[in-house]
Coordinates of N, CA and C in Angstrom, one line a residue:
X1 N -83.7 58.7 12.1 CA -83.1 57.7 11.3 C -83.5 56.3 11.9
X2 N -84.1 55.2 11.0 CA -84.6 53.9 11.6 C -82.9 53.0 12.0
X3 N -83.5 52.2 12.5 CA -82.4 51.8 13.0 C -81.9 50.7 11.9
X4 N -80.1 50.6 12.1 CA -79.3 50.1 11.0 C -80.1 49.0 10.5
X5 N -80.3 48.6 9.3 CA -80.5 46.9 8.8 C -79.4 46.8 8.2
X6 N -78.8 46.8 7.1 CA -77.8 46.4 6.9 C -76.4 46.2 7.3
X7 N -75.6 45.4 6.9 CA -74.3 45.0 7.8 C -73.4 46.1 7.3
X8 N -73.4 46.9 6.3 CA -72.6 48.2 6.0 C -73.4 49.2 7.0
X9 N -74.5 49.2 7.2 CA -75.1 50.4 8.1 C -74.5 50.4 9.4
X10 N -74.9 48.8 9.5 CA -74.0 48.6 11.5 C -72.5 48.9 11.2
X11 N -72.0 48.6 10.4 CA -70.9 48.8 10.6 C -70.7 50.6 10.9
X12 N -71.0 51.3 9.8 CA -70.5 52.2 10.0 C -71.1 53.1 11.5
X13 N -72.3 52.5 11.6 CA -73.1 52.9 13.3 C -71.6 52.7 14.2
X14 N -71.2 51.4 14.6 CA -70.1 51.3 15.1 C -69.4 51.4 14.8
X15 N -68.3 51.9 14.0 CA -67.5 53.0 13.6 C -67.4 54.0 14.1
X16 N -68.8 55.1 13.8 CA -69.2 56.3 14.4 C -69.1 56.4 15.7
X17 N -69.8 55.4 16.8 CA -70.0 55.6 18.0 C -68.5 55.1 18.4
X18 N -67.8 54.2 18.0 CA -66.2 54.2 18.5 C -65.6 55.6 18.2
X19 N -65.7 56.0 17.2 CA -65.3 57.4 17.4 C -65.7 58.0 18.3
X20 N -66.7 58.3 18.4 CA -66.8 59.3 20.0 C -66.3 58.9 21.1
X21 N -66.7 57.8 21.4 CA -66.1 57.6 22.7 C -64.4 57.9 22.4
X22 N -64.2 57.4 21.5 CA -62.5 57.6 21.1 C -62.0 59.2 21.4
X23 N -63.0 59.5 20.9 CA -62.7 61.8 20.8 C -63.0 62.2 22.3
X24 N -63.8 61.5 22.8 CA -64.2 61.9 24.5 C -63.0 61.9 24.6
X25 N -62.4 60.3 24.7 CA -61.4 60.0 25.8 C -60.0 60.8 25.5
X26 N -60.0 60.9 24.3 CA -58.2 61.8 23.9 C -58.4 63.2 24.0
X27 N -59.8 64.0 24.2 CA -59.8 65.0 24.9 C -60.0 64.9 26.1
X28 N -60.5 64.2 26.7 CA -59.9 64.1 28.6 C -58.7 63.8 28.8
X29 N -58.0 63.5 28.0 CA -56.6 62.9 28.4 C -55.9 63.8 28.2
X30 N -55.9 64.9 27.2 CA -55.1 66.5 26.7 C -56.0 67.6 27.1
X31 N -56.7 67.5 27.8 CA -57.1 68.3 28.2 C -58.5 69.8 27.4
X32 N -58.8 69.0 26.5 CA -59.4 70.2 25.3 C -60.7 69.3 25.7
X33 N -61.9 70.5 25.3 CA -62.9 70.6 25.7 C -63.4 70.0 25.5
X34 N -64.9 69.2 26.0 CA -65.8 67.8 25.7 C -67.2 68.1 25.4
X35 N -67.3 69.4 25.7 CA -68.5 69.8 25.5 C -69.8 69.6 24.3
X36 N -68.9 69.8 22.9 CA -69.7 69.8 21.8 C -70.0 68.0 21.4
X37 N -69.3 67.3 22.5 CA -69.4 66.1 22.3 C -71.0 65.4 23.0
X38 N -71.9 66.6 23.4 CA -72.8 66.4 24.6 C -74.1 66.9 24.0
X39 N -74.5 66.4 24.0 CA -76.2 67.7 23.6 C -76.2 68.2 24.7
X40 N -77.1 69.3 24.3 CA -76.9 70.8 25.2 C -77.5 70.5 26.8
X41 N -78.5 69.6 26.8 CA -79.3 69.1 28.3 C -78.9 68.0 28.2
X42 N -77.8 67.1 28.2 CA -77.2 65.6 28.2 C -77.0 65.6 30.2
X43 N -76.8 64.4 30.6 CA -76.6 64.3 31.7 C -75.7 62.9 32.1
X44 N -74.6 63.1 32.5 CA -73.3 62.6 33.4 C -73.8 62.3 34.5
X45 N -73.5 60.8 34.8 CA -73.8 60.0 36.0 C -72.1 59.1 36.2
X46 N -71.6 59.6 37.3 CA -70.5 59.3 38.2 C -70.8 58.7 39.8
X47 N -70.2 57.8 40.2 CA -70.2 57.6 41.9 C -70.4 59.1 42.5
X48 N -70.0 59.9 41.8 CA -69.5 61.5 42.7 C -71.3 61.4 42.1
X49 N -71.7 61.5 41.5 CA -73.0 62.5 41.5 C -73.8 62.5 40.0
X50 N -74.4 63.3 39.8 CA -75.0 63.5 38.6 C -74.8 65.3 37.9
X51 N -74.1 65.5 36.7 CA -74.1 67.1 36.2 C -74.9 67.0 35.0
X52 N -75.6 67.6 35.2 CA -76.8 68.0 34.3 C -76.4 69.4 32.8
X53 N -76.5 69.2 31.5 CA -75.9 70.6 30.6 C -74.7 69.8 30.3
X54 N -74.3 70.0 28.8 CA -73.5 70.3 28.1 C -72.4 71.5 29.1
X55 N -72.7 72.2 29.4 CA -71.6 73.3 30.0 C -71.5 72.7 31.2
X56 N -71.9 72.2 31.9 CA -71.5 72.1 33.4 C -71.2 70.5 33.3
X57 N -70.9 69.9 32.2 CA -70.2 68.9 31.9 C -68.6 69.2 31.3
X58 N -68.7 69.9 30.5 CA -67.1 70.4 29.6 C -66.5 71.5 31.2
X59 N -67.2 72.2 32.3 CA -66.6 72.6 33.0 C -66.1 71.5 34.1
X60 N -66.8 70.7 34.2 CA -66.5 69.4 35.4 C -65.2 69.0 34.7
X61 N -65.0 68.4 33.7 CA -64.0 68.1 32.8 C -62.6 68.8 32.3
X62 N -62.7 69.9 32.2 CA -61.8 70.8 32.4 C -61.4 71.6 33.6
X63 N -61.8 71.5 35.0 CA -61.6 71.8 36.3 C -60.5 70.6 36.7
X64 N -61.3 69.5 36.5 CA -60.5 68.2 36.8 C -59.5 68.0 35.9
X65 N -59.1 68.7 34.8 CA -58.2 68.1 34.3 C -56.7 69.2 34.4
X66 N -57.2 70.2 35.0 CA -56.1 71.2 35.5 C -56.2 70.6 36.5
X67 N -56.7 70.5 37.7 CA -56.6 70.4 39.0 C -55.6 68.7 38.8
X68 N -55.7 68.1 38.1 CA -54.6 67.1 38.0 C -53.2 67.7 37.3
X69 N -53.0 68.3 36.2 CA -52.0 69.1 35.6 C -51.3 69.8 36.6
X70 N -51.9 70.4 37.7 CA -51.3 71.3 38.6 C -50.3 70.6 39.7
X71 N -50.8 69.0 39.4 CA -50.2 68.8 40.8 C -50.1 67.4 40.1
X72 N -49.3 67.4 39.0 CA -48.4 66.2 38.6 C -48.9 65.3 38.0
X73 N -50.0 65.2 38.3 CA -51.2 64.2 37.3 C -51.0 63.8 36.4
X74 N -51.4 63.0 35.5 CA -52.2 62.6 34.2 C -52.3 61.4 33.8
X75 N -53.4 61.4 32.9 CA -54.2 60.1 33.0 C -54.5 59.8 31.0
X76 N -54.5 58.4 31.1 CA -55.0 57.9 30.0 C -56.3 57.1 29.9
X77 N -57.1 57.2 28.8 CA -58.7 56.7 29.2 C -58.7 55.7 27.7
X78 N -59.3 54.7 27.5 CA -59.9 53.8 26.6 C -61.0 53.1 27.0
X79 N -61.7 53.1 25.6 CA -63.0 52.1 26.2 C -62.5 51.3 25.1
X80 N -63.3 49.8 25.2 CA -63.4 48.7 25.2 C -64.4 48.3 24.5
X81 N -64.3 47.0 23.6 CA -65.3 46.3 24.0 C -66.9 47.1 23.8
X82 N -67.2 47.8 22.9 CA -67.9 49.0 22.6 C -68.9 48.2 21.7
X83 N -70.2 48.0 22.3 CA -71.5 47.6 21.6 C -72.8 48.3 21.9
X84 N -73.5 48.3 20.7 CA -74.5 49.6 20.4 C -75.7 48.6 19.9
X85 N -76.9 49.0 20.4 CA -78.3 49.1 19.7 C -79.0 49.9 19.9
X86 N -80.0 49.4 19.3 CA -81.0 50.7 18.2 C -82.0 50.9 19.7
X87 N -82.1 52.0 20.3 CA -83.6 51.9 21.3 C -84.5 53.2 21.3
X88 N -84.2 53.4 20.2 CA -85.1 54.5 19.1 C -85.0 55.2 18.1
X89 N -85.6 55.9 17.2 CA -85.5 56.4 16.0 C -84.2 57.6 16.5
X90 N -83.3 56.6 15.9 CA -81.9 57.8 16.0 C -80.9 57.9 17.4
X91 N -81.5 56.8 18.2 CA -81.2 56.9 19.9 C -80.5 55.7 19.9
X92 N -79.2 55.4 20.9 CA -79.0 53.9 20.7 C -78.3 53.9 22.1
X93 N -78.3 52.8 22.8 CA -77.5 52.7 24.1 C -76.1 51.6 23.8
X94 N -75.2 52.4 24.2 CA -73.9 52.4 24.5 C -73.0 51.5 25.5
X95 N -72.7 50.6 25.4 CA -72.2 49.9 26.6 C -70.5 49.5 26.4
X96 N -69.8 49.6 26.7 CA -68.7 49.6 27.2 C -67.7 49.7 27.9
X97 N -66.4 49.2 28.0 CA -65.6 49.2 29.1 C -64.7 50.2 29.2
X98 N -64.1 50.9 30.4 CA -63.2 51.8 30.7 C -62.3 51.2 30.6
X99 N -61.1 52.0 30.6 CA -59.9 51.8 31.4 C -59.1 53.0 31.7
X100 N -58.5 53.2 32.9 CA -58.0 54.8 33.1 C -56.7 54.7 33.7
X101 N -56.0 54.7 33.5 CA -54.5 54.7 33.9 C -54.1 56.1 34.9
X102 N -54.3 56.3 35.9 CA -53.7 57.7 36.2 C -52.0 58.0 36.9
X103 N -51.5 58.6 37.0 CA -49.9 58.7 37.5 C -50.0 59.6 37.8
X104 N -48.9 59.9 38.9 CA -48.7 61.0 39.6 C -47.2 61.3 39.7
X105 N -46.8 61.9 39.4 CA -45.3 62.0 38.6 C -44.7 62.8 40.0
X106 N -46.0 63.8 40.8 CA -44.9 64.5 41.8 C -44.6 63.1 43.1
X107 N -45.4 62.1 43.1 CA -45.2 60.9 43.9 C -44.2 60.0 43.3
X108 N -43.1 60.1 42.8 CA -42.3 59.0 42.4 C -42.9 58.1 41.3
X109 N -43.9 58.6 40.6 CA -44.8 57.6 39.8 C -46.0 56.5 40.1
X110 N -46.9 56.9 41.3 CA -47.3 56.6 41.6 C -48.7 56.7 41.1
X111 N -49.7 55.4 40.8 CA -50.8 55.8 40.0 C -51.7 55.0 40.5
X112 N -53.1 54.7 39.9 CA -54.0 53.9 39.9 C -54.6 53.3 38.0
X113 N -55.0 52.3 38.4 CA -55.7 51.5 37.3 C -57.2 51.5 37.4
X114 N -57.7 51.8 37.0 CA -59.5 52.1 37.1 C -59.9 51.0 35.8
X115 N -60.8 50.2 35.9 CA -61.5 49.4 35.1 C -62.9 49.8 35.8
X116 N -63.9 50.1 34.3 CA -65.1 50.4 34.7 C -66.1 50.4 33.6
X117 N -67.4 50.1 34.1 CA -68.4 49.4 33.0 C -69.3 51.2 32.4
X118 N -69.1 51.7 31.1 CA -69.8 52.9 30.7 C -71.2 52.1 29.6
X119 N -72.0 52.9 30.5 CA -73.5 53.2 29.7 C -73.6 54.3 29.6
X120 N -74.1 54.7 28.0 CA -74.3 55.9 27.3 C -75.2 55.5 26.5
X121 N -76.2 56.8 26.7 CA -77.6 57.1 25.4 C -76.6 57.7 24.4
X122 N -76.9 57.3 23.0 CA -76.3 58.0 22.2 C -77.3 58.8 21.1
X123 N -77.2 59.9 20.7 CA -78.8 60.2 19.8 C -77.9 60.3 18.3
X124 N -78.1 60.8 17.4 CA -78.1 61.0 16.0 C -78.6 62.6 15.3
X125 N -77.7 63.5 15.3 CA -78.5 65.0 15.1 C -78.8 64.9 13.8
X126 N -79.6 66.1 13.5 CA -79.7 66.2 12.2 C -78.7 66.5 11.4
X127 N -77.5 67.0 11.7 CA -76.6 67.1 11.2 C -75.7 65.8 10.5
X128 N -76.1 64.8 11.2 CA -75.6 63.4 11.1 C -74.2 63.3 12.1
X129 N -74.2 64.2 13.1 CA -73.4 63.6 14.4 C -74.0 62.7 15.4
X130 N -73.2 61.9 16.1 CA -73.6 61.3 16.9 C -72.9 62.2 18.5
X131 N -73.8 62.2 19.6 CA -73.5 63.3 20.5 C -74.4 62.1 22.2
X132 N -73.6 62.6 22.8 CA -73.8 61.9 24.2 C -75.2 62.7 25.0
X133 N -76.1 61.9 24.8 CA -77.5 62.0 25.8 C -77.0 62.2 27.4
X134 N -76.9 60.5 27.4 CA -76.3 60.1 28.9 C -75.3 59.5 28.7
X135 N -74.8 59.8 30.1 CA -73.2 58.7 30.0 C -73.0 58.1 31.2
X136 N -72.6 57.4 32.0 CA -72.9 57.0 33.0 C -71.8 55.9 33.0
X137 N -71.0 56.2 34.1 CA -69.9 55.6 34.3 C -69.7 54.7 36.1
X138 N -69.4 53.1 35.8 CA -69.9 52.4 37.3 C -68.3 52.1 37.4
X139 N -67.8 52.0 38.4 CA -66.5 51.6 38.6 C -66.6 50.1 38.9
X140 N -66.0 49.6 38.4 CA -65.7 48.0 38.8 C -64.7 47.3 39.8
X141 N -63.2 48.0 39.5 CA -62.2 47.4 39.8 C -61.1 48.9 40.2
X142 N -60.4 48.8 40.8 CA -59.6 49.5 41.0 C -58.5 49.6 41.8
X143 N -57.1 49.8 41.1 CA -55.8 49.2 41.8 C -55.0 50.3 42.0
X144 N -54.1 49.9 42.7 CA -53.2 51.0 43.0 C -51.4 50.4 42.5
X145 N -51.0 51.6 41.6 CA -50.0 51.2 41.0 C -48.7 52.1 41.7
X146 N -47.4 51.2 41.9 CA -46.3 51.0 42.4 C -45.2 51.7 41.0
X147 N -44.6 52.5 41.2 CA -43.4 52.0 40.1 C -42.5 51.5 41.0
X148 N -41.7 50.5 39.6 CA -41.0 49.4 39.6 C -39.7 49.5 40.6
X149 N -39.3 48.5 41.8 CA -38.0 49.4 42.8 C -36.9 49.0 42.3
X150 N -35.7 50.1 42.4 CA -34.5 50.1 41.5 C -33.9 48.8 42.4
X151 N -33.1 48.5 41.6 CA -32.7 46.9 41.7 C -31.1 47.3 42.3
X152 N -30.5 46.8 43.2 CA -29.3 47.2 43.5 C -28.6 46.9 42.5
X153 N -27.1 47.4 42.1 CA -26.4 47.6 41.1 C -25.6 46.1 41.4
X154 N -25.6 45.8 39.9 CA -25.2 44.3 39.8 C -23.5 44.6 39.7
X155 N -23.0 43.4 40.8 CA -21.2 43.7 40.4 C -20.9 43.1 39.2
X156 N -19.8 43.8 38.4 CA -19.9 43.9 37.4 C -18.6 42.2 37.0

């Protein structure tokens, strides 16, 4: 596919690719699989490392997301701020921002805030999906969240 010219083409390019990232993140956040969101040799780049495969990406992903379920976890993910160009016939790089809310519910509600800058190759199948090459996630910022302390009881 040559890359978008017209302003209905981009648009719908960016449409498409917000979708995905949109479908990544609400399946990492429920927990259902990420895999077919990957070409089959795609490769995931994290501070933790690099996983290489479609499969040993949807299992990194689904380990981590029980291993949070088990012990009170869970987490919400959005990207941001999501802009795309053309850097080949059907290839386009991805840039955007995280955001990850996590809580820990067996801690009294104790969480973090993750802000973080995502670069993704994105390709174009023949099918006319758009599917994650690379993805590659940098951390930027990251807080630690309090819930709010109960306020003594006001006399009445």
């Amino acid at each position: 596919m040559p890359s978008p010219s017209s302003s209905s083409e981009l648009r719908d390019l960016r449409m498409a690719i917000a979708d995905l990232l949109s479908e990544f993140t609400s399946r990492v956040d429920c927990g259902e699989t990420v895999g077919e969101l990957f070409h089959e040799d795609a490769i995931l780049r994290t501070p933790r490392g690099e996983v290489h495969g479609r499969d040993a990406i949807a299992n990194l992903f689904s380990t981590s997301f029980e291993s949070r379920r088990t012990s009170g976890h869970f987490s919400r993910h959005s990207s941001l701020d999501v802009r795309a160009r053309a850097i080949g016939s059907g290839r386009f790089e991805v840039r955007s921002m995280l955001v990850a809310f996590a809580i820990n519910e067996a801690a009294s509600g104790a969480g973090s805030l993750l802000i973080g800058d995502q670069l993704d190759v994105v390709e174009l199948r023949a099918d006319g999906a758009y599917r994650f090459a690379v993805r590659q996630l940098t951390p930027a910022m990251e807080f630690s969240l309090l819930p709010p302390r109960k306020s003594p009881a006001q006399p009445g």
